[in-house]
Short mmCIF file of C-alpha atoms and ligand atoms in Angstrom, two decimals:
data_model
loop_
_atom_site.label_atom_id
_atom_site.label_comp_id
_atom_site.label_asym_id
_atom_site.label_seq_id
_atom_site.Cartn_x
_atom_site.Cartn_y
_atom_site.Cartn_z
CA MET M 121 2.15 -21.09 -19.80
CA THR M 122 1.08 -17.46 -19.51
CA ALA M 123 2.12 -14.98 -22.19
CA LEU M 124 4.28 -13.24 -19.60
CA GLU M 125 6.03 -16.48 -18.61
CA ALA M 126 7.02 -17.00 -22.27
CA ILE M 127 8.45 -13.47 -22.37
CA LEU M 128 10.36 -13.99 -19.11
CA ARG M 129 11.81 -17.31 -20.26
CA GLU M 130 13.04 -15.77 -23.47
CA MET M 131 14.55 -12.88 -21.54
CA ILE M 132 16.35 -15.27 -19.17
CA LEU M 133 17.59 -17.58 -21.95
CA GLU M 134 18.99 -14.58 -23.78
CA SER M 135 20.65 -12.63 -20.97
CA GLY M 136 20.69 -14.85 -17.89
CA PRO M 137 18.69 -14.94 -14.64
CA ILE M 138 16.87 -11.77 -13.51
CA SER M 139 16.62 -10.38 -9.98
CA LEU M 140 13.53 -11.10 -7.90
CA GLU M 141 12.92 -7.35 -7.97
CA ARG M 142 12.79 -7.33 -11.77
CA TYR M 143 10.59 -10.44 -11.77
CA MET M 144 8.10 -8.81 -9.38
CA ALA M 145 8.13 -5.54 -11.29
CA LEU M 146 7.31 -7.36 -14.54
CA ALA M 147 4.77 -9.79 -13.04
CA LEU M 148 2.86 -6.85 -11.55
CA GLY M 149 3.59 -4.02 -13.95
CA HIS M 150 4.55 -5.38 -17.40
CA PRO M 151 2.91 -2.84 -19.77
CA VAL M 152 0.71 -5.45 -21.48
CA HIS M 153 0.62 -8.62 -19.33
CA GLY M 154 1.34 -7.35 -15.80
CA TYR M 155 -1.14 -8.33 -13.10
CA TYR M 156 -2.08 -4.75 -12.25
CA ARG M 157 -2.39 -3.81 -15.93
CA THR M 158 -4.99 -6.42 -16.77
CA LYS M 159 -6.92 -7.44 -13.65
CA VAL M 160 -9.60 -5.88 -11.49
CA ALA M 161 -8.27 -7.85 -8.59
CA ILE M 162 -9.92 -6.28 -5.61
CA GLY M 163 -13.28 -7.29 -4.19
CA ALA M 164 -15.20 -10.44 -3.34
CA GLU M 165 -15.08 -11.69 -6.97
CA GLY M 166 -11.42 -10.66 -7.41
CA ASP M 167 -8.29 -12.07 -5.79
CA PHE M 168 -8.32 -10.19 -2.49
CA ILE M 169 -10.43 -7.79 -0.42
CA THR M 170 -9.28 -4.53 1.13
CA ALA M 171 -10.48 -2.35 4.01
CA PRO M 172 -12.37 0.25 1.91
CA GLU M 173 -14.26 -2.63 0.23
CA ILE M 174 -15.21 -4.09 3.62
CA SER M 175 -16.96 -0.96 4.84
CA GLN M 176 -17.67 2.64 3.87
CA MET M 177 -16.58 3.62 7.40
CA PHE M 178 -12.91 3.16 6.45
CA GLY M 179 -12.88 5.76 3.66
CA GLU M 180 -15.17 8.09 5.58
CA LEU M 181 -12.85 8.24 8.60
CA ILE M 182 -9.84 8.79 6.35
CA GLY M 183 -11.73 11.64 4.64
CA LEU M 184 -12.27 13.28 8.05
CA TRP M 185 -8.59 12.64 8.89
CA CYS M 186 -7.63 14.57 5.74
CA VAL M 187 -9.89 17.49 6.72
CA GLU M 188 -8.18 17.71 10.13
CA VAL M 189 -4.71 17.47 8.64
CA TRP M 190 -5.57 20.18 6.08
CA ARG M 191 -6.53 22.42 9.04
CA LEU M 192 -3.24 21.56 10.79
CA MET M 193 -1.48 22.59 7.56
CA GLY M 194 -3.05 26.04 7.97
CA ALA M 195 -5.99 25.34 5.61
CA PRO M 196 -4.25 26.24 2.32
CA GLU M 197 -6.64 27.65 -0.29
CA ALA M 198 -5.44 25.18 -2.87
CA PHE M 199 -3.93 21.72 -2.36
CA HIS M 200 -3.81 18.29 -3.96
CA LEU M 201 -5.59 15.30 -2.45
CA VAL M 202 -3.56 12.37 -3.79
CA GLU M 203 -4.26 8.68 -3.55
CA LEU M 204 -1.59 6.13 -4.44
CA GLY M 205 -3.08 2.92 -5.88
CA PRO M 206 -6.76 3.82 -5.44
CA GLY M 207 -8.11 0.38 -6.48
CA ARG M 208 -11.81 0.68 -7.29
CA GLY M 209 -11.97 4.30 -6.11
CA THR M 210 -14.06 3.35 -3.10
CA LEU M 211 -11.86 4.96 -0.43
CA MET M 212 -11.67 8.28 -2.29
CA SER M 213 -15.40 8.26 -3.00
CA ASP M 214 -16.27 7.61 0.68
CA ALA M 215 -13.67 10.15 1.87
CA LEU M 216 -15.04 12.94 -0.34
CA ARG M 217 -18.61 12.19 0.78
CA ALA M 218 -17.67 12.38 4.47
CA ALA M 219 -15.71 15.60 3.85
CA ARG M 220 -18.91 17.38 2.81
CA ILE M 221 -19.06 18.60 6.41
CA ALA M 222 -16.10 20.87 5.43
CA PRO M 223 -17.10 22.75 2.24
CA ASP M 224 -13.98 24.96 2.41
CA PHE M 225 -11.82 21.80 2.32
CA LEU M 226 -13.69 20.49 -0.72
CA ALA M 227 -13.42 23.86 -2.47
CA ALA M 228 -9.64 23.92 -1.96
CA LEU M 229 -8.77 20.48 -3.34
CA ASP M 230 -8.18 18.82 -6.64
CA VAL M 231 -7.90 15.03 -6.81
CA HIS M 232 -4.85 13.20 -8.16
CA LEU M 233 -4.81 9.43 -8.55
CA VAL M 234 -1.57 7.50 -9.09
CA GLU M 235 -2.59 4.28 -10.84
CA ILE M 236 -0.92 2.01 -13.39
CA SER M 237 -3.95 -0.18 -14.07
CA LEU M 238 -6.16 0.93 -16.97
CA PRO M 239 -9.13 -1.25 -15.93
CA LEU M 240 -8.93 0.18 -12.40
CA ARG M 241 -8.68 3.74 -13.74
CA GLU M 242 -12.06 3.09 -15.37
CA ARG M 243 -13.53 1.92 -12.05
CA GLN M 244 -12.13 5.01 -10.36
CA ARG M 245 -13.61 7.27 -13.01
CA ALA M 246 -17.02 5.62 -12.54
CA ALA M 247 -16.79 5.97 -8.74
CA LEU M 248 -15.93 9.69 -8.86
CA GLU M 249 -17.56 11.12 -11.97
CA GLY M 250 -20.38 13.63 -11.72
CA ARG M 251 -19.31 14.72 -8.24
CA GLY M 252 -17.89 18.08 -9.32
CA PHE M 253 -14.23 17.32 -8.53
CA LYS M 254 -11.31 17.86 -10.83
CA VAL M 255 -9.64 14.44 -11.11
CA ALA M 256 -6.30 13.70 -12.82
CA TRP M 257 -4.58 10.33 -13.27
CA HIS M 258 -0.82 9.77 -13.16
CA ALA M 259 1.50 6.82 -13.69
CA SER M 260 3.86 7.95 -10.91
CA VAL M 261 4.23 10.43 -8.06
CA SER M 262 6.74 12.47 -10.10
CA GLU M 263 3.90 13.62 -12.40
CA ILE M 264 1.89 15.34 -9.67
CA PRO M 265 2.08 19.13 -10.06
CA PRO M 266 3.89 21.06 -7.29
CA GLY M 267 2.13 22.44 -4.23
CA PRO M 268 0.93 21.26 -0.83
CA ALA M 269 -0.57 17.78 -0.93
CA ILE M 270 -2.15 15.14 1.29
CA PHE M 271 -1.21 11.61 0.18
CA VAL M 272 -3.21 8.52 1.12
CA ALA M 273 -1.89 5.02 0.39
CA ASN M 274 -3.83 1.94 1.48
CA GLU M 275 -2.22 -1.37 0.51
CA PHE M 276 0.05 0.38 -1.97
CA PHE M 277 3.59 0.02 -0.58
CA ASP M 278 3.10 -3.76 -0.29
CA ALA M 279 2.78 -4.00 -4.09
CA LEU M 280 6.21 -2.51 -4.81
CA PRO M 281 8.98 -4.95 -5.82
CA VAL M 282 11.62 -6.12 -3.33
CA ARG M 283 15.10 -7.63 -3.48
CA HIS M 284 16.08 -10.71 -1.51
CA TYR M 285 19.59 -11.47 -0.29
CA VAL M 286 20.45 -14.90 1.08
CA HIS M 287 23.43 -15.41 3.41
CA ARG M 288 25.55 -18.16 1.86
CA ASP M 289 29.28 -18.99 2.00
CA GLY M 290 30.05 -16.11 4.34
CA GLY M 291 28.22 -13.31 2.53
CA TRP M 292 24.98 -12.04 1.00
CA ARG M 293 24.00 -13.25 -2.46
CA GLU M 294 21.05 -11.85 -4.38
CA ARG M 295 18.08 -14.11 -5.10
CA LEU M 296 17.53 -14.47 -8.84
CA VAL M 297 14.86 -16.03 -11.03
CA GLY M 298 16.24 -18.47 -13.62
CA ILE M 299 15.14 -21.60 -15.49
CA ASP M 300 15.57 -25.21 -14.26
CA GLU M 301 16.36 -28.37 -16.34
CA GLU M 302 12.66 -28.85 -17.13
CA GLY M 303 12.41 -25.30 -18.41
CA ARG M 304 10.41 -23.98 -15.45
CA LEU M 305 11.03 -20.71 -13.63
CA THR M 306 13.03 -21.34 -10.48
CA PHE M 307 14.84 -19.41 -7.74
CA GLY M 308 18.63 -19.28 -7.64
CA LEU M 309 21.41 -17.11 -6.24
CA GLY M 310 23.77 -14.62 -7.83
CA ALA M 311 27.39 -15.86 -8.00
CA ALA M 312 28.99 -12.83 -6.36
CA HIS M 313 28.69 -11.62 -2.76
CA GLU M 314 27.02 -8.24 -2.34
CA THR M 315 29.80 -6.37 -0.61
CA ALA M 316 27.68 -3.21 -0.12
CA ILE M 317 25.49 -4.91 2.54
CA ALA M 318 26.92 -4.32 5.98
CA ALA M 319 24.41 -6.45 7.96
CA SER M 320 25.79 -9.58 9.58
CA GLY M 321 24.05 -12.89 9.02
CA GLU M 322 23.87 -16.60 9.71
CA PRO M 323 23.87 -19.17 6.89
CA ASP M 324 20.55 -19.11 4.95
CA ASP M 325 19.28 -15.90 6.59
CA ILE M 326 17.23 -13.84 4.17
CA LEU M 327 17.21 -10.06 3.93
CA GLU M 328 14.23 -8.49 2.18
CA VAL M 329 14.89 -4.98 0.92
CA GLY M 330 12.15 -2.85 -0.60
CA VAL M 331 14.35 -0.49 -2.56
CA ALA M 332 11.43 0.87 -4.64
CA ALA M 333 9.38 1.61 -1.49
CA LEU M 334 12.34 3.30 0.20
CA ARG M 335 13.02 5.47 -2.85
CA LEU M 336 9.37 6.47 -3.03
CA MET M 337 9.26 7.29 0.68
CA THR M 338 12.34 9.47 0.34
CA GLN M 339 10.76 11.28 -2.62
CA LEU M 340 7.50 11.84 -0.71
CA GLY M 341 9.38 12.96 2.42
CA VAL M 342 11.36 15.55 0.48
CA ARG M 343 8.22 16.80 -1.20
CA ILE M 344 6.30 17.10 2.09
CA VAL M 345 9.17 18.94 3.77
CA THR M 346 9.70 21.41 0.91
CA GLN M 347 6.13 21.92 -0.34
CA GLY M 348 3.96 21.10 2.66
CA GLY M 349 1.44 18.37 3.30
CA ALA M 350 1.25 14.90 4.80
CA LEU M 351 1.16 11.22 3.96
CA LEU M 352 -1.01 8.51 5.50
CA ALA M 353 0.11 4.96 4.69
CA ILE M 354 -1.72 1.80 5.79
CA ASP M 355 -0.40 -1.67 5.11
CA TYR M 356 0.07 -5.20 6.36
CA GLY M 357 3.51 -4.88 7.90
CA TYR M 358 5.83 -4.91 10.87
CA GLY M 359 7.35 -2.21 13.02
CA GLU M 360 10.34 -4.02 14.50
CA PRO M 361 13.35 -4.79 12.35
CA ALA M 362 12.88 -8.35 11.19
CA ARG M 363 14.68 -10.99 9.15
CA GLY M 364 13.19 -13.40 6.68
CA GLU M 365 11.14 -13.12 3.58
CA THR M 366 7.45 -12.23 3.37
CA LEU M 367 6.82 -12.55 -0.37
CA GLN M 368 3.43 -14.05 -1.08
CA ALA M 369 1.28 -14.69 -4.13
CA VAL M 370 -2.50 -14.65 -3.90
CA ARG M 371 -4.99 -15.71 -6.53
CA ALA M 372 -8.75 -16.03 -6.00
CA HIS M 373 -8.27 -15.63 -2.21
CA GLN M 374 -5.75 -18.56 -2.08
CA PHE M 375 -1.98 -18.57 -1.62
CA VAL M 376 -0.14 -19.84 -4.71
CA ASP M 377 3.50 -20.30 -5.83
CA PRO M 378 4.96 -16.84 -6.63
CA LEU M 379 6.70 -18.22 -9.73
CA ALA M 380 3.61 -20.01 -11.12
CA ASP M 381 1.69 -18.20 -13.86
CA PRO M 382 3.34 -14.77 -13.61
CA GLY M 383 0.85 -11.99 -14.26
CA GLU M 384 -2.09 -14.06 -12.96
CA ALA M 385 -1.52 -13.70 -9.21
CA ASP M 386 -1.04 -10.70 -6.93
CA LEU M 387 2.47 -10.55 -5.46
CA THR M 388 2.97 -8.65 -2.21
CA THR M 389 5.33 -8.42 0.75
CA HIS M 390 4.77 -7.24 4.31
CA VAL M 391 5.83 -3.64 4.64
CA ASN M 392 8.94 -2.86 6.69
CA PHE M 393 7.71 0.25 8.53
CA THR M 394 10.99 0.71 10.38
CA ALA M 395 12.83 1.09 7.09
CA LEU M 396 10.13 3.35 5.62
CA ALA M 397 10.23 5.59 8.70
CA ARG M 398 14.01 5.81 8.45
CA ALA M 399 13.72 6.88 4.80
CA ALA M 400 11.16 9.61 5.61
CA LYS M 401 13.28 10.89 8.51
CA GLY M 402 16.34 10.83 6.31
CA ALA M 403 14.45 13.20 4.01
CA GLY M 404 13.94 15.59 6.95
CA ALA M 405 10.30 14.72 7.69
CA ALA M 406 8.59 13.75 10.96
CA VAL M 407 7.12 10.26 11.29
CA HIS M 408 4.09 9.47 13.47
CA GLY M 409 3.45 5.85 14.39
CA PRO M 410 3.30 3.10 13.28
CA VAL M 411 0.14 2.31 15.23
CA PRO M 412 -2.03 -0.77 14.67
CA GLN M 413 -4.96 -0.12 12.32
CA GLY M 414 -7.49 -1.10 15.02
CA GLN M 415 -6.13 1.51 17.42
CA PHE M 416 -5.99 4.16 14.68
CA LEU M 417 -9.60 3.60 13.58
CA THR M 418 -10.82 3.43 17.17
CA ARG M 419 -9.20 6.80 17.91
CA LEU M 420 -10.81 8.24 14.79
CA GLY M 421 -14.21 7.12 16.14
CA ILE M 422 -15.11 4.02 14.12
CA PHE M 423 -17.20 2.59 16.98
CA GLU M 424 -19.24 5.81 17.23
CA ARG M 425 -19.63 5.91 13.45
CA ALA M 426 -20.88 2.30 13.44
CA ALA M 427 -23.43 3.11 16.15
CA ILE M 428 -24.79 5.98 14.05
CA LEU M 429 -25.05 3.80 10.94
CA GLU M 430 -26.80 1.07 12.93
CA ARG M 431 -29.51 3.43 14.10
CA GLY M 432 -31.02 3.62 10.63
CA ALA M 433 -30.25 0.00 9.71
CA THR M 434 -32.31 -3.20 9.43
CA PRO M 435 -31.17 -6.08 11.73
CA GLU M 436 -29.33 -7.68 8.78
CA GLN M 437 -27.59 -4.41 7.93
CA ALA M 438 -26.68 -3.87 11.59
CA ALA M 439 -25.13 -7.36 11.72
CA ALA M 440 -23.10 -6.56 8.58
CA ILE M 441 -21.88 -3.28 10.08
CA ASN M 442 -20.77 -5.10 13.23
CA LYS M 443 -18.97 -7.76 11.24
CA ALA M 444 -17.12 -5.10 9.25
CA LEU M 445 -16.26 -3.27 12.47
CA ASP M 446 -14.75 -6.47 13.87
CA ARG M 447 -12.70 -7.14 10.77
CA LEU M 448 -11.32 -3.61 10.57
CA ALA M 449 -10.85 -2.62 14.18
CA GLY M 450 -11.92 -5.19 16.72
CA GLU M 451 -11.61 -8.66 18.11
CA GLY M 452 -15.32 -9.38 18.65
CA PRO M 453 -17.41 -12.33 17.41
CA GLY M 454 -16.13 -11.94 13.85
CA PHE M 455 -12.50 -12.20 14.99
CA ASP M 456 -10.32 -14.39 12.80
CA VAL M 457 -6.55 -14.54 13.24
CA ALA M 458 -6.00 -14.96 9.50
CA THR M 459 -7.82 -11.73 8.70
CA ASP M 460 -7.01 -9.79 11.86
CA MET M 461 -6.58 -6.47 10.09
CA ALA M 462 -6.87 -4.57 13.37
CA ARG M 463 -3.45 -5.76 14.56
CA LEU M 464 -1.63 -6.96 11.45
CA PHE M 465 -2.17 -3.73 9.54
CA LYS M 466 -0.18 -0.70 10.66
CA VAL M 467 -0.60 3.00 9.99
CA ILE M 468 2.04 5.73 9.77
CA ALA M 469 1.84 9.41 8.96
CA VAL M 470 4.62 11.57 7.55
CA THR M 471 4.53 15.35 8.03
CA GLN M 472 6.78 18.36 8.22
CA ARG M 473 8.83 18.54 11.40
CA GLU M 474 6.92 21.32 13.13
CA PHE M 475 3.52 19.67 12.94
CA ASP M 476 1.05 18.61 15.63
CA ALA M 477 0.38 14.89 15.91
CA PRO M 478 -2.32 14.11 13.32
CA PRO M 479 -5.57 12.47 14.51
CA GLY M 480 -5.02 8.87 15.58
CA PHE M 481 -1.35 9.43 16.46
CA GLU M 482 -1.77 11.68 19.49
CA GLU M 483 -0.20 9.27 21.95
CA ALA M 484 2.14 7.56 19.54
CA ALA M 485 5.72 8.55 20.29
CA ARG M 486 6.76 11.13 17.75
CA GLU M 487 10.26 10.45 16.70
CA ARG M 488 12.37 13.37 15.63
CA ALA M 489 15.70 11.63 15.35
N1 SAH I 233 -5.99 1.14 -2.24
C1 SAH I 233 -6.89 0.20 -2.87
C2 SAH I 233 -6.19 -0.81 -3.77
C3 SAH I 233 -5.05 -1.61 -3.21
S1 SAH I 233 -4.36 -2.72 -4.42
C4 SAH I 233 -7.74 -0.48 -1.82
O1 SAH I 233 -7.42 -0.37 -0.64
O2 SAH I 233 -8.70 -1.15 -2.18
C5 SAH I 233 -2.97 -1.82 -5.06
C6 SAH I 233 -3.33 -0.68 -5.96
O3 SAH I 233 -2.11 -0.06 -6.38
C7 SAH I 233 -4.06 -1.03 -7.22
O4 SAH I 233 -4.93 0.03 -7.55
C8 SAH I 233 -2.92 -1.15 -8.22
O5 SAH I 233 -3.35 -1.08 -9.56
C9 SAH I 233 -2.04 -0.02 -7.81
N2 SAH I 233 -0.62 -0.14 -8.14
C10 SAH I 233 0.18 -1.21 -7.91
N3 SAH I 233 1.47 -0.95 -8.24
C11 SAH I 233 1.48 0.34 -8.69
C12 SAH I 233 2.50 1.20 -9.15
N4 SAH I 233 3.76 0.79 -9.25
N5 SAH I 233 2.15 2.46 -9.51
C13 SAH I 233 0.87 2.88 -9.42
N6 SAH I 233 -0.14 2.10 -8.97
C14 SAH I 233 0.15 0.85 -8.62
#
């Protein structure tokens, strides 16, 4: 039994079952034993791999995206470049290197990293130190000083806790985590119907609601509208309203039971982009996309960037660049449905209302409603 499981069992025995949302929040973020507090999970030797770790091209193109967006903002003399959940700091490091083509952009920015993991903060420090940038770390978005800001979030919203509601006996009941006869953590349902949920449902339908993500999106939308700036969010997710649950636990690149060994596995859900877009619009912001990651990176010029990198590369390096290109943006020889990031991952941008379509979203319908 993990130390966190012992704590959870005690908590449940004392005060009754906890919501899935609380379980996820503790499994990922418990101050001492939470997964993101203790693990350096990302990378080949960790539990999962992310786009910036697959290729430098990902962070570089996002760096150039930020330069363009800063120009669209009217090139403010001072602004914050913020990353939410920066992992090993690879994306930010590659972005800042690519942005050297715009010295006025670099001179205007200070870097803010929102990160709860202390081991990852150390990796980020190592990735960025000695580069001449002012870098500050924060536990939440609320701590970022006022002013215009560009926010980047890759695989961040998927790590925020969700609630599940199951349709049973003519209404929605919240999914809870309790303890079974053998003393193991188990899923159950709250006794009362949630009368605040208006959605209709069939027996056993599941509604997954990312309340934390929606709150954060509202907060970011309000900030962008009132103080200027933009947000770029990239995640495994879906654009159409959908039913059903998407909670998954991953450990050492394998799917595991979400209730087994809390604190040892990464828990994520697929991001509901429709709901996120509604939250940002509700805050008065404009939403661009979602567009599939492959389309976004192709429009930003990932194929051209790969060709340039290949010119100076050995045959082995060129093969690696092509493989990375396939995983991030294409369906070539390296195509694998299970890791088809090009289509499964989606990208949205949030801006002020009177704002040109940012790079990569030019043809995506811009919704003002
Ligand atoms: N963007 C990185 C890492 C993705 S993993 C990449 O693409 O490689 C999720 C990241 O978000 C990790 O850095 C994790 O520590 C951080 N994180 C998760 N939940 C968080 C929260 N509630 N507040 C701040 N950071 C969080």
